[in-house]
Amino acid sequence: MFQAAVQTFSVSAAAASVYRGVFLVGFRRYCKKTSTKLRVSEALTGAEVGADVKVQGWVRSVRSQKNNIFFHVNDGSSLKSLQVVAGAEMNDPLLTFGSAVEVTGILKKSPHQKQPVELEAEQIRVVGGCNPVDFPFKIKERHSLEYIRQLPHLRCRTNAFSSLLRIRSEATAAIHSYFKDHGFVQIHTPIITSNDCEGAGELFKVEPSGPDFGDDEEFFSVPAFLTVSGQLHLEVMSGAFSRVYTFGPTFRAENSQSRRHLAEFFMVEAEISFTESLKDLTKVMEDMFRSATERVLARCVEDVDLFHRHVTPGHRWGCDLMTEHEKHLVKHCGNVPVFVTDYPYDLKPFYARDNQDQPRHTTAAVDLLVPGIGELCGGSLREERLDLLMARLKQVGLEDNYSWYLDLRRFGAVPHGGFGLGFERYLQCILGVDNIKDVIPFPRFSHSCLL
Amino acid sequence: MFQAAVQTFSVSAAAASVYRGVFLVGFRRYCKKTSTKLRVSEALTGAEVGADVKVQGWVRSVRSQKNNIFFHVNDGSSLKSLQVVAGAEMNDPLLTFGSAVEVTGILKKSPHQKQPVELEAEQIRVVGGCNPVDFPFKIKERHSLEYIRQLPHLRCRTNAFSSLLRIRSEATAAIHSYFKDHGFVQIHTPIITSNDCEGAGELFKVEPSGPDFGDDEEFFSVPAFLTVSGQLHLEVMSGAFSRVYTFGPTFRAENSQSRRHLAEFFMVEAEISFTESLKDLTKVMEDMFRSATERVLARCVEDVDLFHRHVTPGHRWGCDLMTEHEKHLVKHCGNVPVFVTDYPYDLKPFYARDNQDQPRHTTAAVDLLVPGIGELCGGSLREERLDLLMARLKQVGLEDNYSWYLDLRRFGAVPHGGFGLGFERYLQCILGVDNIKDVIPFPRFSHSCLL
């Protein structure tokens, strides 16, 4: 059995003296006195009223009165900050908007309605100053999403973007939970691949930058690209697991700086074996959407509210981002999310399942269109019938590249299908954010790769 | 408020007729009769004994007797398969090892000790055949990890690799849970970056493969690479969140086919603000390791047991993978995981915090070495003092590239630190797997990028 005992020791430059440390057990206190270290979100619950506590974070506002100073401390654990009250004698010229502080004191019930508790400071330590002249964000100003986007290394310090990051983290966890609760196995599909899933398209090529490999030699022996989808790799797993999913970055070398496109974006993809119809997919798509959204709305009430009230008021359900056809269809159905199914055979990739409904001739493909965003999800049943798949691959000249894919149909093939959801578009959809660059920590697009 | 009502309709090639479907509610049954569809793991709990059920999966063994046939069905939901018993008249020549089947019948208490329940078949449908001559895995044979590694599109169909994938999925969830439970916000750090975190090293360059961009023009306007670490991007977030982490792929263009290296591997990285010493980091490293490992061992008992008993017996704690020094240190401490701290200043990257302990001159860096694997984690306190960091960046000629990084120290800087854990090495460590290629779904290394 694995034994997780851990020892510590130091190694100097000479690696001479070895210090055998004690096992690390229990919780180590950060300070000499008995203050309980609390996160701001913990302090705000009010459970520790009366306790001697220590809070660490960044100053979001400062106000001086004759006898007292008031300031708000935020540590990213919630949108709300903790108000600190201190005697005027404790003021410090370094205590400014944006500075980092450590405050110890007694947590008290607040006399004001605005906050449940406040911290009566006994000691204030400015850990890191912040020159208000140089700092690009100003106290009490609400900076636009466009402005803060120019400062990717600092924008997490604004209310709007820290809310976005908490929502994004919660939405990620919610999606993982949905799949786990429904018996899906998570697969880490590869980023570097020798496949081109869509059979064409704007790919990024991957090559070593160093001098080890010459121009004539490929690092991987074959041309290698950044993945555009984990679908085919999930299909591999669909030969042994009835439910699999992946959640990770995908790439398009699209020469676009539009509000809808990124060169690097996140996709949730699922593949389900033993499907009988598209309804087996649309049910999971809808369930996942509902379940994740309900959880985000329930757990990030204040953060979501900030977007709906202040950041993007009136921008929700705007239709300007969609192509004309999509806009028409969504409007026709009453401005609610809409599944569009059974696309023409000739428009869909080789793996889409033939509905064999000539002369219309469609495939069992489905898109989920949502107001204001357009395509949020795309999916299809996959062609599991060896003869049909082989004929189609021959027709498009790809049968040699995909012999391994045909193997999946040779050995214990089952009807299966799957879908992908664009995670940034999902966030845009629930928050009403116009520009996709405002819902990802570090947006990458043509002519921009900051940091 | 967002309204998640969803409608379905079909669009034909002519997009003429629009069908307004009903809202998708409730659970749709897959079959006409009233059999309850169960996953194999659900059937094996025994809770549904006596029920009329349907099970779908792949055949893992077949045995014929005069009056009966017996076979095992697996659907990836557990290592254990469900035994099916059927009258000899229900036999089908297509019912072979590897074929896909759908079985309906009555779930009964098994008369045998080996399994708690068995399925008495009323109907058997072979969904997809599997020619035993062509299928590269043979019934009752235990294929080596080396052999199945050659078949990346099929190896998930072996017991060993399907166990590995379940363990990997559970370990991923366990790590996410640990961080979520401890107030960390998950950040999706970028894959494509214009930074080179380690200041040197084997990078992959990213360029569009299409004709849109000429040789003289960069897609991103600057050279862009695959990330080697999300650390610097996490440090950005450490200016607003006291606890952040990332879990995703990282890359090294290392010309190695060794058992320890991959070109694409997964890393867990965390960054913690308001640290006081390396112990603040080692505590989290150890806690996370313990917590994830305990959960994996508790929830994947049979899968882990398969590795410890059959797949890698005797290979655990083998020392052949480690460099000599690491081996020596781990052995010296009694073959348990060991933290090595305070590395020489000159050996560590610019961001490591100076211990200012001349003449030794070390940095507050730490590695976690484990038996059989070597370095599992590496971390450090980061230099938060602007003057020291600026001097060091100047010294190595990088001050222009990292002006944004200096900004993080200019505005509300706090003592902070972080670490990274190699996820594949972690899996090797807890399972005793020699070759890193056997713990990742699709290994990428020099001269190999299959699928």
XYZ file of C-alpha atoms in Angstrom, chain A residues 1-14 17-20 22-32 37 39 54 56-58 60 74-77 98-102 125 127-131 134-136 152-158 161-163 165-166 168-170 172-173 176 180 182-195 201-210 212-213 217-226 232-243 245 247 249 251-256 263-264 266 272-277 279-280 282-283 286 289-290 293 295 297 299 304 308 316-317 329-344 360-362 368 370 403-405 407-415 423-424 429-430 440-442 444-451, chain B residues 1-14 17-20 22-32 37 39 54 56-58 60 74-77 98-102 125 127-131 134-136 152-158 161-163 165-166 168-170 172-173 176 180 182-195 201-210 212-213 217-226 232-243 245 247 249 251-256 263-264 266 273-277 279-280 282-283 286 289-290 293 295 297 299 304 308 316-317 329-344 360-362 368-370 403-405 407-415 423-424 429-430 440-442 444-451:
404
model
C 0.000 0.000 0.000
C 1.161 3.472 -0.774
C 2.536 5.372 2.200
C 2.246 9.122 2.052
C 4.595 10.104 4.859
C 6.623 13.097 3.786
C 9.857 14.486 5.146
C 11.489 17.824 4.606
C 15.085 18.805 4.396
C 17.290 21.465 2.946
C 20.025 21.064 0.414
C 22.632 23.780 0.194
C 24.775 24.628 -2.787
C 27.252 22.027 -1.641
C 24.235 19.182 5.244
C 20.992 17.296 5.276
C 18.338 18.361 7.692
C 15.688 15.799 8.480
C 9.543 16.717 11.135
C 6.456 15.334 9.459
C 4.116 18.085 8.434
C 0.957 17.581 10.405
C -1.886 19.771 11.550
C -2.549 23.324 10.598
C 0.244 25.820 10.814
C -0.686 29.246 12.092
C 0.660 32.188 10.169
C 0.924 34.610 13.033
C 2.128 34.654 16.613
C -7.116 33.876 9.574
C -11.066 34.786 3.932
C -6.853 38.398 10.492
C -5.592 39.789 3.961
C -6.439 41.319 0.609
C -6.498 44.371 -1.594
C -11.037 48.567 -2.986
C -11.259 42.191 -1.117
C -9.368 38.909 -1.581
C -11.179 37.471 -4.598
C -13.249 35.055 -2.507
C -5.144 48.909 -4.983
C -2.670 48.399 -2.130
C -2.356 45.037 -0.385
C -3.075 44.917 3.330
C -3.186 42.622 6.305
C -0.030 46.389 7.756
C 2.019 44.652 2.537
C 2.369 46.184 -0.911
C 1.759 49.772 -1.952
C 0.032 50.955 -5.128
C 0.800 54.378 -6.523
C 0.489 55.072 -12.016
C -2.215 52.503 -11.335
C -4.402 52.365 -14.469
C -4.652 41.602 -19.368
C -2.196 41.469 -16.460
C -4.309 43.733 -14.263
C -7.930 43.352 -15.290
C -8.603 40.606 -12.726
C -8.396 43.420 -10.160
C -11.643 44.966 -11.371
C -13.438 40.621 -14.388
C -13.001 39.042 -10.983
C -16.710 38.221 -11.063
C -13.385 34.557 -13.324
C -15.362 33.252 -10.352
C -16.033 30.781 -15.152
C -14.506 28.643 -12.406
C -17.936 27.707 -11.038
C -16.323 24.691 -15.184
C -16.923 22.817 -11.939
C -17.583 18.496 -14.628
C -19.534 12.874 -13.264
C -24.223 10.997 -15.000
C -21.543 8.327 -15.256
C -19.284 9.943 -17.850
C -15.550 9.210 -17.754
C -13.391 12.282 -18.386
C -10.794 11.786 -21.128
C -7.849 14.124 -21.634
C -7.921 14.227 -25.422
C -4.634 15.400 -26.943
C -3.818 18.987 -27.951
C -1.232 18.016 -30.532
C -2.652 15.715 -33.182
C -1.880 14.343 -36.604
C -5.598 14.323 -37.481
C -10.032 24.186 -42.043
C -7.694 26.625 -40.437
C -5.101 24.681 -38.504
C -2.113 25.712 -36.452
C 1.012 23.729 -37.170
C 3.321 22.721 -34.301
C 7.079 22.565 -34.694
C 9.991 22.717 -32.280
C 11.550 26.171 -32.147
C 14.992 24.946 -31.196
C 17.698 20.227 -32.591
C 15.543 19.463 -35.574
C 12.782 16.532 -40.358
C 9.484 16.585 -38.479
C 9.695 16.388 -34.695
C 6.826 13.890 -34.645
C 7.863 12.278 -37.976
C 4.480 13.453 -39.319
C 2.965 16.934 -39.611
C 1.401 17.853 -36.277
C -1.340 20.363 -35.550
C -3.245 21.886 -32.661
C -12.373 11.410 -32.944
C -10.344 10.663 -29.827
C -13.529 10.431 -27.813
C -14.913 8.052 -30.417
C -11.930 5.797 -29.739
C -13.066 5.654 -26.112
C -16.670 5.038 -27.168
C -15.602 1.508 -28.047
C -15.163 0.666 -24.353
C -17.015 3.312 -22.327
C -20.646 4.084 -22.927
C -20.226 7.698 -21.788
C -16.392 13.578 -22.252
C -13.229 19.694 -21.566
C -8.747 24.052 -25.287
C -7.813 26.002 -31.803
C -8.613 27.705 -35.099
C -6.117 29.715 -37.127
C -8.888 32.006 -38.234
C -7.763 35.416 -39.444
C -10.495 37.201 -37.550
C -7.804 31.389 -31.987
C -7.850 29.448 -28.692
C -12.503 25.951 -24.671
C -22.484 8.613 -25.971
C -22.641 4.989 -27.070
C -25.805 2.986 -27.785
C -27.762 5.990 -29.038
C -30.979 5.440 -30.949
C -31.759 8.900 -32.228
C -33.004 12.877 -29.013
C -30.460 10.878 -27.016
C -30.342 16.710 -27.407
C -31.503 15.414 -24.047
C -30.251 20.357 -22.702
C -27.059 23.321 -20.105
C -29.844 23.495 -17.532
C -26.729 27.150 -15.543
C -25.806 25.823 -10.418
C -27.052 31.114 -11.020
C -23.870 29.803 -6.433
C -24.059 37.106 -12.193
C -26.946 41.540 -15.661
C -28.727 40.547 -23.490
C -30.589 38.821 -26.253
C -34.776 30.783 -37.036
C -34.351 31.820 -33.420
C -36.747 34.731 -33.867
C -39.263 32.480 -35.610
C -39.314 30.254 -32.537
C -39.866 33.091 -30.096
C -36.330 34.035 -29.107
C -35.630 30.891 -27.132
C -32.828 28.354 -27.650
C -33.594 26.191 -30.697
C -32.346 22.805 -31.885
C -31.903 22.624 -35.656
C -31.662 19.034 -36.888
C -31.066 16.903 -39.986
C -28.677 18.975 -42.038
C -28.030 18.269 -45.707
C -33.692 15.030 -49.459
C -30.620 13.213 -48.192
C -29.791 14.531 -44.770
C -28.270 24.382 -30.749
C -29.320 30.565 -28.828
C -7.913 3.244 -41.371
C -7.726 3.358 -37.562
C -11.118 5.057 -37.517
C -11.130 -0.234 -37.208
C -13.464 1.239 -34.593
C -16.346 0.093 -36.833
C -14.790 -3.306 -37.536
C -14.614 -4.370 -33.918
C -17.713 -4.181 -31.752
C -19.167 -1.024 -33.314
C -22.207 0.551 -31.696
C -24.549 3.371 -32.672
C -17.576 27.194 -23.408
C -16.933 30.903 -24.033
C -24.997 33.460 -23.405
C -25.717 33.317 -19.679
C -11.615 34.242 -21.264
C -8.624 35.089 -19.040
C -6.080 35.552 -21.842
C -5.711 34.853 -28.335
C -6.699 35.986 -31.810
C -5.015 37.149 -34.978
C -2.402 39.796 -34.217
C -2.843 39.422 -30.462
C -1.140 37.111 -27.990
C -0.533 39.292 -24.945
C 1.479 37.711 -22.103
C -33.518 36.226 -16.062
C -32.295 33.595 -18.426
C -34.969 31.250 -19.690
C -33.801 27.788 -20.692
C -36.831 26.548 -22.598
C -35.708 24.684 -25.685
C -37.546 23.767 -28.830
C -36.683 21.337 -31.565
C -37.304 21.423 -35.245
C -35.911 20.041 -38.472
C -34.509 21.969 -41.353
C -34.317 20.238 -44.706
C -31.981 21.080 -47.541
C -34.501 23.594 -48.760
C -40.741 23.046 -43.648
C -40.268 23.918 -40.036
C -41.393 21.496 -37.408
C -41.988 22.903 -33.970
C -42.373 19.685 -28.045
C -40.273 20.716 -25.098
C -37.921 17.967 -24.100
C -38.921 16.948 -20.603
C -38.611 13.855 -18.483
C -36.591 10.773 -19.262
C -37.031 9.135 -22.642
C -37.118 5.353 -22.671
C -34.989 3.672 -25.292
C -37.100 0.581 -25.782
C -40.755 -0.308 -26.179
C -31.792 0.376 -18.738
C -25.228 0.424 -16.509
C -31.570 -3.968 -20.293
C -25.546 -2.740 -23.209
C -21.814 -3.250 -23.597
C -18.988 -5.306 -24.982
C -15.325 -9.802 -22.439
C -18.612 -4.685 -19.758
C -19.562 -1.082 -20.514
C -16.625 0.754 -18.959
C -18.569 1.734 -15.847
C -15.107 -7.981 -28.395
C -18.570 -7.818 -29.951
C -21.135 -5.253 -28.800
C -24.380 -6.565 -27.354
C -27.689 -5.484 -25.911
C -28.982 -8.605 -29.783
C -25.188 -4.759 -32.134
C -21.698 -4.927 -33.635
C -19.664 -8.018 -34.477
C -15.944 -8.474 -33.890
C -13.986 -10.922 -36.003
C -8.652 -9.828 -37.027
C -9.162 -8.380 -33.522
C -5.681 -7.789 -32.093
C -3.812 3.570 -29.263
C -7.229 3.361 -30.912
C -8.094 0.038 -29.271
C -6.202 -0.210 -25.998
C -9.072 1.279 -23.975
C -10.780 -2.077 -24.598
C -8.332 -3.914 -22.343
C -6.140 0.554 -19.829
C -9.818 0.988 -19.054
C -8.883 0.817 -15.365
C -8.686 5.746 -17.666
C -11.191 5.426 -14.821
C -7.199 9.097 -14.325
C -10.717 10.523 -14.503
C -11.243 10.041 -10.757
C -8.644 14.563 -12.050
C -11.945 15.041 -10.243
C -10.377 19.687 -8.729
C -12.518 23.846 -4.821
C -10.058 24.924 -0.194
C -11.277 28.110 -1.848
C -9.099 28.093 -4.968
C -10.452 29.670 -8.150
C -9.699 27.656 -11.291
C -8.052 29.675 -14.053
C -7.821 28.474 -17.644
C -4.266 29.613 -18.357
C -3.517 29.886 -22.071
C -1.906 27.171 -24.210
C -0.505 29.570 -26.780
C 1.760 32.165 -25.222
C 4.332 34.746 -26.157
C 6.204 34.094 -22.883
C 14.198 25.514 -22.945
C 12.691 23.381 -25.604
C 9.663 25.173 -26.964
C 7.177 24.312 -29.676
C 6.425 27.158 -32.037
C 2.871 27.708 -33.269
C 2.100 28.937 -36.778
C -0.921 28.747 -39.032
C -0.605 25.966 -41.599
C -2.775 27.660 -44.181
C -3.486 33.064 -45.397
C -0.327 34.210 -43.722
C 4.140 37.751 -41.144
C 3.388 36.238 -37.763
C -0.225 35.219 -37.132
C -0.080 36.733 -33.655
C 2.266 39.573 -34.734
C 4.785 38.087 -32.254
C 6.389 34.639 -32.080
C 3.992 32.301 -30.271
C 4.748 29.070 -28.434
C 3.032 26.255 -26.615
C 3.220 33.518 -14.775
C -0.428 33.691 -15.796
C -1.431 32.417 -12.375
C 0.759 35.080 -10.819
C -1.296 37.669 -12.699
C -4.353 36.306 -10.896
C -2.514 36.291 -7.569
C -2.897 40.052 -7.569
C -6.648 39.720 -6.977
C -7.323 36.190 -5.743
C -5.530 34.747 -2.752
C -5.774 31.199 -4.113
C -4.932 26.978 -9.690
C -4.907 21.999 -14.507
C -1.642 20.430 -20.819
C 4.592 21.071 -23.578
C 8.306 20.393 -24.055
C 9.959 19.883 -27.431
C 12.373 17.456 -25.845
C 14.035 15.054 -28.250
C 13.533 12.089 -25.957
C 6.147 16.243 -25.416
C 2.615 16.882 -24.087
C -0.658 17.554 -17.848
C -0.895 34.789 -2.026
C 0.159 36.025 1.388
C 2.636 33.220 1.975
C 5.164 33.524 4.762
C 7.473 30.615 4.092
C 5.888 25.615 4.541
C 2.794 27.426 3.250
C 4.609 22.288 1.145
C 1.509 22.051 3.298
C 1.175 17.429 0.754
C -1.381 14.692 -2.656
C -2.912 12.976 0.365
C -4.706 9.793 -3.330
C -10.032 9.527 -2.743
C -7.773 4.617 -3.470
C -13.248 5.089 -5.078
C -6.014 0.313 -8.439
C -0.846 -3.321 -7.920
C 6.594 -0.254 -7.510
C 9.248 1.772 -5.801
C 18.367 11.526 -1.381
C 15.165 9.513 -1.366
C 17.015 6.402 -0.218
C 18.761 8.366 2.511
C 15.385 9.380 3.905
C 14.005 5.854 3.985
C 12.307 5.572 0.586
C 9.474 7.957 1.374
C 8.511 11.146 -0.463
C 10.976 13.920 0.364
C 10.862 17.697 0.094
C 14.169 19.229 -0.983
C 14.321 22.954 -0.273
C 16.468 26.054 -0.727
C 18.201 25.471 -4.008
C 21.214 27.513 -5.087
C 25.497 30.238 0.434
C 22.982 32.246 -1.533
C 19.909 30.118 -2.056
C 9.060 16.950 -3.959
C 10.917 13.773 -4.822
C 9.158 10.432 -4.659
C 7.624 44.844 -17.851
C 4.076 43.539 -17.311
C 5.450 41.101 -14.739
C 3.824 45.819 -12.916
C 2.450 43.019 -10.743
C 5.062 44.061 -8.141
C 4.392 47.764 -8.601
C 0.720 47.584 -7.696
C -0.340 45.908 -4.460
C 2.335 43.201 -4.486
C 2.110 40.458 -1.868
C 4.417 37.633 -0.816
C -0.053 14.684 -13.328
C 1.272 11.700 -15.281
C 3.670 7.108 -8.554
C 0.408 5.817 -7.106
C -1.949 9.105 -20.747
C -4.633 8.367 -23.357
C -2.655 9.523 -26.408
C 3.061 12.410 -27.796
C 6.832 12.266 -27.935
C 9.577 12.700 -30.473
C 8.779 10.709 -33.610
C 5.354 9.699 -32.360
C 1.985 11.417 -32.694
C -0.439 8.582 -33.375
C -4.037 9.573 -34.137
